[in-house]
Amino acid sequence: MHMKISEAAAASGCHLETIRYYERVGLMPPPARTASGYRAYRPAEVERLRFISRGRELGFSLEEIRSLLRLEDDSKMSCGDVDAIARTHLADIHLRIDELQRMAMELERVIAQCAGGERECCTILHALRDTGIVSKRDVARCRV
Amino acid sequence: MHMKISEAAAASGCHLETIRYYERVGLMPPPARTASGYRAYRPAEVERLRFISRGRELGFSLEEIRSLLRLEDDSKMSCGDVDAIARTHLADIHLRIDELQRMAMELERVIAQCAGGERECCTILHALRDTGIVSKRDVARCRV
DNA sequence: GCTTGACTCTGTAGCTATTACGGACTTTAC
DNA sequence: GTAAAGTCCGTAATAGCTACAGAGTCAAGC
């Protein structure tokens, strides 16, 4: 019935250490413990872990997932709120895609120049030294 | 001639504190100092900052940029190495784009279901709880 | 000469979302 | 009975910054 943490990890798709982390940051409630102190997860808690895991797969931040979980726990209807979070997140993903595509295009351009050019002069290094086509520099958020 | 750190920041596109960070991690050499200890950047160093900034805009990691700078500093030709770094990085960007597009498609799917469905049942939460495919059983379970 | 405000200095801590470690304990398998 | 595997906790590391605090410095105005 109850699952140990490694079983919950396997069942939910969350890494074992990540589950402890989620507990530490309050995304997961402290689970019951066995007599010897091992965590014992009930099915509902494993489901909650899966909820988080799927949210992460869709790129939601932990804070977004925290909000979604609150709405989920709240029996009052809040479909509009959920929808708003999802749409905001989707817009953010599209921004990141655009940014990465901009990078890819620019990179393809300088690589193509380099491959076609003479070997004594690296156009890629030139591009980094000289050209400044790129505008926005919120690169950190572009990591998947 | 020499620039103070805020001027170098403005000229290079790097945030002021980021410049100090780059120095700390060895991406920038320790600059000359004024009598009172202020950093004084020579044009070549500002250029190096701009090089880093452009590399970041193209999504290169600091370690990749470190390699590119080594190749740049090395007067021996190494266009092939530069090209390899750039191509590897480009492939990585394409992977990230694919991943984000996968997320976006999936998210669009669940959002569309939610928007098209009745207001009393949030299919987005369903999607997160279950396998990503909302079944009729799930809808039936939905409370008013 | 003095004050005010803007700038810079160092060192450290915070951020996101994990992952990895060390050393102690428990459970399981043979 | 012993050895291997699992679990515990707390802490530190990762990338790439950003944000302080508290001290010192510089230029302008009066």
GROMACS .gro file of C-alpha atoms (C1' of nucleotides) in nm:
model
  348
    1MET     CA    1   0.000   0.000   0.000
    2HIS     CA    2   0.252   0.257   0.114
    3MET     CA    3   0.550   0.318  -0.102
    4LYS     CA    4   0.909   0.378  -0.001
    5ILE     CA    5   1.077   0.675  -0.153
    6SER     CA    6   1.256   0.484  -0.427
    7GLU     CA    7   0.929   0.320  -0.528
    8ALA     CA    8   0.754   0.656  -0.529
    9ALA     CA    9   1.038   0.788  -0.743
   10ALA     CA   10   0.998   0.508  -0.994
   11ALA     CA   11   0.620   0.546  -0.999
   12SER     CA   12   0.617   0.924  -1.034
   13GLY     CA   13   0.912   0.992  -1.260
   14CYS     CA   14   1.070   1.217  -0.999
   15HIS     CA   15   1.426   1.152  -0.894
   16LEU     CA   16   1.455   1.022  -0.539
   17GLU     CA   17   1.653   1.320  -0.416
   18THR     CA   18   1.417   1.552  -0.597
   19ILE     CA   19   1.127   1.418  -0.394
   20ARG     CA   20   1.306   1.510  -0.072
   21TYR     CA   21   1.374   1.849  -0.223
   22TYR     CA   22   1.006   1.901  -0.304
   23GLU     CA   23   0.927   1.818   0.055
   24ARG     CA   24   1.187   2.062   0.179
   25VAL     CA   25   1.046   2.348  -0.027
   26GLY     CA   26   0.691   2.267   0.075
   27LEU     CA   27   0.568   2.141  -0.259
   28MET     CA   28   0.504   1.803  -0.103
   29PRO     CA   29   0.363   1.758   0.249
   30PRO     CA   30   0.580   1.565   0.495
   31PRO     CA   31   0.479   1.203   0.444
   32ALA     CA   32   0.405   0.943   0.707
   33ARG     CA   33   0.702   0.752   0.840
   34THR     CA   34   0.768   0.389   0.918
   35ALA     CA   35   0.874   0.290   1.269
   36SER     CA   36   1.235   0.328   1.162
   37GLY     CA   37   1.180   0.668   1.008
   38TYR     CA   38   1.153   0.579   0.639
   39ARG     CA   39   0.917   0.789   0.431
   40ALA     CA   40   0.595   0.607   0.343
   41TYR     CA   41   0.396   0.751   0.053
   42ARG     CA   42   0.025   0.700   0.006
   43PRO     CA   43  -0.121   0.669  -0.345
   44ALA     CA   44  -0.254   1.026  -0.336
   45GLU     CA   45   0.093   1.154  -0.262
   46VAL     CA   46   0.245   0.955  -0.544
   47GLU     CA   47  -0.022   1.106  -0.769
   48ARG     CA   48   0.077   1.449  -0.649
   49LEU     CA   49   0.438   1.371  -0.737
   50ARG     CA   50   0.327   1.264  -1.082
   51PHE     CA   51   0.133   1.588  -1.114
   52ILE     CA   52   0.449   1.781  -1.038
   53SER     CA   53   0.653   1.567  -1.271
   54ARG     CA   54   0.413   1.621  -1.560
   55GLY     CA   55   0.406   1.991  -1.489
   56ARG     CA   56   0.784   2.000  -1.510
   57GLU     CA   57   0.773   1.809  -1.836
   58LEU     CA   58   0.549   2.084  -1.969
   59GLY     CA   59   0.805   2.338  -1.852
   60PHE     CA   60   0.606   2.488  -1.566
   61SER     CA   61   0.820   2.640  -1.294
   62LEU     CA   62   0.788   2.506  -0.942
   63GLU     CA   63   0.607   2.825  -0.844
   64GLU     CA   64   0.358   2.777  -1.126
   65ILE     CA   65   0.309   2.418  -1.018
   66ARG     CA   66   0.261   2.536  -0.663
   67SER     CA   67  -0.021   2.759  -0.784
   68LEU     CA   68  -0.173   2.481  -0.990
   69LEU     CA   69  -0.162   2.251  -0.690
   70ARG     CA   70  -0.335   2.511  -0.476
   71LEU     CA   71  -0.609   2.542  -0.735
   72GLU     CA   72  -0.626   2.165  -0.755
   73ASP     CA   73  -0.659   2.131  -0.378
   74ASP     CA   74  -0.915   2.406  -0.363
   75SER     CA   75  -1.252   2.249  -0.430
   76LYS     CA   76  -1.386   2.581  -0.552
   77MET     CA   77  -1.378   2.612  -0.925
   78SER     CA   78  -1.091   2.802  -1.067
   79CYS     CA   79  -1.062   2.682  -1.420
   80GLY     CA   80  -1.007   3.037  -1.539
   81ASP     CA   81  -0.708   3.076  -1.309
   82VAL     CA   82  -0.558   2.751  -1.429
   83ASP     CA   83  -0.617   2.854  -1.787
   84ALA     CA   84  -0.448   3.188  -1.724
   85ILE     CA   85  -0.139   3.024  -1.577
   86ALA     CA   86  -0.119   2.782  -1.866
   87ARG     CA   87  -0.162   3.053  -2.129
   88THR     CA   88   0.099   3.277  -1.967
   89HIS     CA   89   0.335   2.984  -1.956
   90LEU     CA   90   0.265   2.898  -2.317
   91ALA     CA   91   0.339   3.255  -2.422
   92ASP     CA   92   0.665   3.235  -2.232
   93ILE     CA   93   0.759   2.914  -2.410
   94HIS     CA   94   0.690   3.077  -2.745
   95LEU     CA   95   0.917   3.365  -2.649
   96ARG     CA   96   1.192   3.122  -2.562
   97ILE     CA   97   1.145   2.937  -2.889
   98ASP     CA   98   1.166   3.262  -3.083
   99GLU     CA   99   1.480   3.359  -2.899
  100LEU     CA  100   1.643   3.023  -2.965
  101GLN     CA  101   1.542   3.032  -3.330
  102ARG     CA  102   1.693   3.375  -3.361
  103MET     CA  103   2.014   3.236  -3.213
  104ALA     CA  104   2.006   2.934  -3.441
  105MET     CA  105   1.959   3.144  -3.753
  106GLU     CA  106   2.237   3.379  -3.662
  107LEU     CA  107   2.465   3.091  -3.574
  108GLU     CA  108   2.387   2.910  -3.898
  109ARG     CA  109   2.471   3.224  -4.084
  110VAL     CA  110   2.818   3.263  -3.932
  111ILE     CA  111   2.888   2.891  -3.955
  112ALA     CA  112   2.793   2.884  -4.322
  113GLN     CA  113   3.024   3.177  -4.389
  114CYS     CA  114   3.306   3.004  -4.208
  115ALA     CA  115   3.261   2.672  -4.388
  116GLY     CA  116   3.251   2.843  -4.724
  117GLY     CA  117   3.534   3.082  -4.649
  118GLU     CA  118   3.906   3.037  -4.654
  119ARG     CA  119   4.066   2.861  -4.365
  120GLU     CA  120   4.301   3.140  -4.268
  121CYS     CA  121   4.026   3.363  -4.141
  122CYS     CA  122   3.765   3.246  -3.895
  123THR     CA  123   3.440   3.428  -3.964
  124ILE     CA  124   3.284   3.289  -3.650
  125LEU     CA  125   3.537   3.467  -3.432
  126HIS     CA  126   3.491   3.773  -3.650
  127ALA     CA  127   3.119   3.761  -3.591
  128LEU     CA  128   3.173   3.748  -3.218
  129ARG     CA  129   3.421   4.033  -3.230
  130ASP     CA  130   3.241   4.262  -3.466
  131THR     CA  131   2.876   4.217  -3.549
  132GLY     CA  132   2.605   4.306  -3.305
  133ILE     CA  133   2.281   4.205  -3.467
  134VAL     CA  134   2.132   4.055  -3.156
  135SER     CA  135   1.907   4.268  -2.940
  136LYS     CA  136   1.755   4.106  -2.634
  137ARG     CA  137   1.987   3.931  -2.400
  138ASP     CA  138   1.766   3.735  -2.169
  139VAL     CA  139   1.951   3.421  -2.256
  140ALA     CA  140   1.922   3.245  -1.924
  141ARG     CA  141   1.554   3.174  -1.964
  142CYS     CA  142   1.618   3.000  -2.294
  143ARG     CA  143   1.753   2.688  -2.133
  144VAL     CA  144   1.501   2.416  -2.152
  145MET     CA  145   4.142   5.614  -2.279
  146HIS     CA  146   4.081   5.381  -1.989
  147MET     CA  147   3.725   5.308  -1.895
  148LYS     CA  148   3.576   5.273  -1.552
  149ILE     CA  149   3.367   4.967  -1.492
  150SER     CA  150   3.031   5.135  -1.550
  151GLU     CA  151   3.157   5.274  -1.881
  152ALA     CA  152   3.288   4.934  -1.981
  153ALA     CA  153   2.950   4.790  -1.891
  154ALA     CA  154   2.769   5.040  -2.109
  155ALA     CA  155   3.013   4.988  -2.396
  156SER     CA  156   3.010   4.609  -2.384
  157GLY     CA  157   2.652   4.525  -2.299
  158CYS     CA  158   2.761   4.334  -1.991
  159HIS     CA  159   2.604   4.422  -1.659
  160LEU     CA  160   2.847   4.590  -1.422
  161GLU     CA  161   2.832   4.318  -1.162
  162THR     CA  162   2.860   4.058  -1.434
  163ILE     CA  163   3.195   4.203  -1.538
  164ARG     CA  164   3.326   4.153  -1.188
  165TYR     CA  165   3.185   3.803  -1.198
  166TYR     CA  166   3.367   3.727  -1.523
  167GLU     CA  167   3.687   3.845  -1.363
  168ARG     CA  168   3.627   3.625  -1.060
  169VAL     CA  169   3.576   3.314  -1.271
  170GLY     CA  170   3.880   3.390  -1.483
  171LEU     CA  171   3.700   3.477  -1.805
  172MET     CA  172   3.841   3.829  -1.787
  173PRO     CA  173   4.196   3.904  -1.672
  174PRO     CA  174   4.232   4.131  -1.370
  175PRO     CA  175   4.238   4.482  -1.514
  176ALA     CA  176   4.473   4.766  -1.427
  177ARG     CA  177   4.372   4.979  -1.132
  178THR     CA  178   4.372   5.350  -1.066
  179ALA     CA  179   4.563   5.483  -0.767
  180SER     CA  180   4.251   5.448  -0.558
  181GLY     CA  181   4.184   5.094  -0.668
  182TYR     CA  182   3.917   5.147  -0.934
  183ARG     CA  183   3.924   4.908  -1.228
  184ALA     CA  184   4.054   5.069  -1.548
  185TYR     CA  185   3.969   4.887  -1.871
  186ARG     CA  186   4.173   4.920  -2.189
  187PRO     CA  187   3.998   4.907  -2.527
  188ALA     CA  188   4.113   4.548  -2.587
  189GLU     CA  189   3.950   4.442  -2.263
  190VAL     CA  190   3.625   4.615  -2.349
  191GLU     CA  191   3.636   4.430  -2.680
  192ARG     CA  192   3.684   4.105  -2.496
  193LEU     CA  193   3.379   4.187  -2.287
  194ARG     CA  194   3.183   4.253  -2.602
  195PHE     CA  195   3.303   3.921  -2.740
  196ILE     CA  196   3.169   3.747  -2.431
  197SER     CA  197   2.845   3.941  -2.447
  198ARG     CA  198   2.786   3.844  -2.810
  199GLY     CA  199   2.870   3.485  -2.732
  200ARG     CA  200   2.607   3.487  -2.457
  201GLU     CA  201   2.355   3.641  -2.695
  202LEU     CA  202   2.417   3.346  -2.925
  203GLY     CA  203   2.356   3.118  -2.630
  204PHE     CA  204   2.711   2.991  -2.583
  205SER     CA  205   2.788   2.876  -2.230
  206LEU     CA  206   3.066   3.049  -2.042
  207GLU     CA  207   3.278   2.738  -2.086
  208GLU     CA  208   3.224   2.745  -2.461
  209ILE     CA  209   3.313   3.111  -2.463
  210ARG     CA  210   3.622   3.032  -2.261
  211SER     CA  211   3.727   2.789  -2.533
  212LEU     CA  212   3.650   3.037  -2.807
  213LEU     CA  213   3.856   3.300  -2.628
  214ARG     CA  214   4.147   3.060  -2.597
  215LEU     CA  215   4.129   2.994  -2.969
  216GLU     CA  216   4.098   3.365  -3.033
  217ASP     CA  217   4.402   3.442  -2.820
  218ASP     CA  218   4.598   3.164  -2.984
  219SER     CA  219   4.752   3.309  -3.297
  220LYS     CA  220   4.771   2.962  -3.450
  221MET     CA  221   4.480   2.889  -3.674
  222SER     CA  222   4.206   2.685  -3.523
  223CYS     CA  223   3.908   2.760  -3.738
  224GLY     CA  224   3.810   2.395  -3.735
  225ASP     CA  225   3.793   2.392  -3.357
  226VAL     CA  226   3.583   2.707  -3.353
  227ASP     CA  227   3.357   2.558  -3.616
  228ALA     CA  228   3.318   2.240  -3.411
  229ILE     CA  229   3.219   2.433  -3.100
  230ALA     CA  230   2.969   2.638  -3.295
  231ARG     CA  231   2.816   2.334  -3.464
  232THR     CA  232   2.786   2.144  -3.139
  233HIS     CA  233   2.622   2.444  -2.983
  234LEU     CA  234   2.385   2.483  -3.277
  235ALA     CA  235   2.280   2.120  -3.246
  236ASP     CA  236   2.214   2.181  -2.878
  237ILE     CA  237   1.997   2.482  -2.958
  238HIS     CA  238   1.797   2.275  -3.203
  239LEU     CA  239   1.741   2.014  -2.935
  240ARG     CA  240   1.616   2.279  -2.697
  241ILE     CA  241   1.385   2.420  -2.964
  242ASP     CA  242   1.242   2.075  -3.028
  243GLU     CA  243   1.188   2.023  -2.657
  244LEU     CA  244   1.010   2.356  -2.620
  245GLN     CA  245   0.799   2.295  -2.928
  246ARG     CA  246   0.696   1.961  -2.787
  247MET     CA  247   0.593   2.138  -2.467
  248ALA     CA  248   0.409   2.409  -2.657
  249MET     CA  249   0.213   2.163  -2.868
  250GLU     CA  250   0.111   1.959  -2.568
  251LEU     CA  251   0.017   2.269  -2.377
  252GLU     CA  252  -0.184   2.407  -2.666
  253ARG     CA  253  -0.369   2.081  -2.682
  254VAL     CA  254  -0.477   2.084  -2.319
  255ILE     CA  255  -0.556   2.455  -2.324
  256ALA     CA  256  -0.771   2.416  -2.634
  257GLN     CA  257  -0.963   2.135  -2.466
  258CYS     CA  258  -1.019   2.348  -2.161
  259ALA     CA  259  -1.131   2.655  -2.354
  260GLY     CA  260  -1.365   2.451  -2.571
  261GLY     CA  261  -1.506   2.249  -2.283
  262GLU     CA  262  -1.754   2.346  -2.020
  263ARG     CA  263  -1.642   2.580  -1.750
  264GLU     CA  264  -1.714   2.340  -1.467
  265CYS     CA  265  -1.431   2.100  -1.539
  266CYS     CA  266  -1.069   2.195  -1.581
  267THR     CA  267  -0.909   1.971  -1.838
  268ILE     CA  268  -0.570   2.126  -1.774
  269LEU     CA  269  -0.563   1.994  -1.420
  270HIS     CA  270  -0.688   1.664  -1.553
  271ALA     CA  271  -0.406   1.652  -1.801
  272LEU     CA  272  -0.155   1.709  -1.526
  273ARG     CA  273  -0.310   1.451  -1.300
  274ASP     CA  274  -0.344   1.183  -1.560
  275THR     CA  275  -0.148   1.070  -1.857
  276GLY     CA  276  -0.195   1.376  -2.069
  277ILE     CA  277  -0.495   1.227  -2.246
  278VAL     CA  278  -0.827   1.326  -2.100
  279SER     CA  279  -1.070   1.038  -2.112
  280LYS     CA  280  -1.447   1.043  -2.095
  281ARG     CA  281  -1.421   0.883  -1.753
  282ASP     CA  282  -1.227   1.181  -1.628
  283VAL     CA  283  -1.485   1.420  -1.758
  284ALA     CA  284  -1.761   1.216  -1.600
  285ARG     CA  285  -1.584   1.234  -1.266
  286CYS     CA  286  -1.590   1.607  -1.282
  287ARG     CA  287  -1.793   1.775  -1.013
  288VAL     CA  288  -2.012   2.071  -1.087
  289DG     C1'  289   3.691   7.367   0.291
  290DC     C1'  290   3.269   7.106   0.330
  291DT     C1'  291   2.884   6.859   0.207
  292DT     C1'  292   2.610   6.591  -0.096
  293DG     C1'  293   2.543   6.246  -0.411
  294DA     C1'  294   2.709   5.927  -0.739
  295DC     C1'  295   3.036   5.594  -0.808
  296DT     C1'  296   3.338   5.203  -0.679
  297DC     C1'  297   3.540   4.860  -0.375
  298DT     C1'  298   3.521   4.372  -0.131
  299DG     C1'  299   3.292   3.984   0.026
  300DT     C1'  300   2.904   3.728   0.076
  301DA     C1'  301   2.438   3.554   0.002
  302DG     C1'  302   2.058   3.485  -0.289
  303DC     C1'  303   1.825   3.294  -0.704
  304DT     C1'  304   1.612   2.797  -0.983
  305DA     C1'  305   1.584   2.324  -0.980
  306DT     C1'  306   1.807   2.001  -0.892
  307DT     C1'  307   2.209   1.651  -0.793
  308DA     C1'  308   2.568   1.461  -0.512
  309DC     C1'  309   2.806   1.380  -0.116
  310DG     C1'  310   2.937   1.182   0.367
  311DG     C1'  311   2.850   0.918   0.758
  312DA     C1'  312   2.507   0.680   1.019
  313DC     C1'  313   2.137   0.377   1.040
  314DT     C1'  314   1.796  -0.008   0.865
  315DT     C1'  315   1.633  -0.360   0.587
  316DT     C1'  316   1.686  -0.743   0.281
  317DA     C1'  317   1.904  -1.141   0.069
  318DC     C1'  318   2.174  -1.533   0.096
  319DG     C1'  319   2.537  -1.371   1.052
  320DT     C1'  320   2.707  -1.086   0.737
  321DA     C1'  321   2.716  -0.810   0.328
  322DA     C1'  322   2.479  -0.532   0.009
  323DA     C1'  323   2.133  -0.223  -0.080
  324DG     C1'  324   1.836   0.123   0.073
  325DT     C1'  325   1.733   0.526   0.361
  326DC     C1'  326   1.817   0.903   0.676
  327DC     C1'  327   1.987   1.405   0.741
  328DG     C1'  328   2.240   1.808   0.644
  329DT     C1'  329   2.524   2.038   0.348
  330DA     C1'  330   2.761   2.171  -0.078
  331DA     C1'  331   2.790   2.186  -0.559
  332DT     C1'  332   2.614   2.314  -1.031
  333DA     C1'  333   2.523   2.785  -1.408
  334DG     C1'  334   2.515   3.252  -1.450
  335DC     C1'  335   2.435   3.584  -1.272
  336DT     C1'  336   2.219   3.962  -0.931
  337DA     C1'  337   2.189   4.201  -0.496
  338DC     C1'  338   2.303   4.348  -0.106
  339DA     C1'  339   2.605   4.574   0.318
  340DG     C1'  340   2.939   4.866   0.465
  341DA     C1'  341   3.336   5.116   0.343
  342DG     C1'  342   3.608   5.417   0.062
  343DT     C1'  343   3.649   5.775  -0.346
  344DC     C1'  344   3.544   6.141  -0.668
  345DA     C1'  345   3.325   6.571  -0.874
  346DA     C1'  346   3.026   6.962  -0.820
  347DG     C1'  347   2.821   7.327  -0.580
  348DC     C1'  348   2.834   7.665  -0.215
   0.00000   0.00000   0.00000
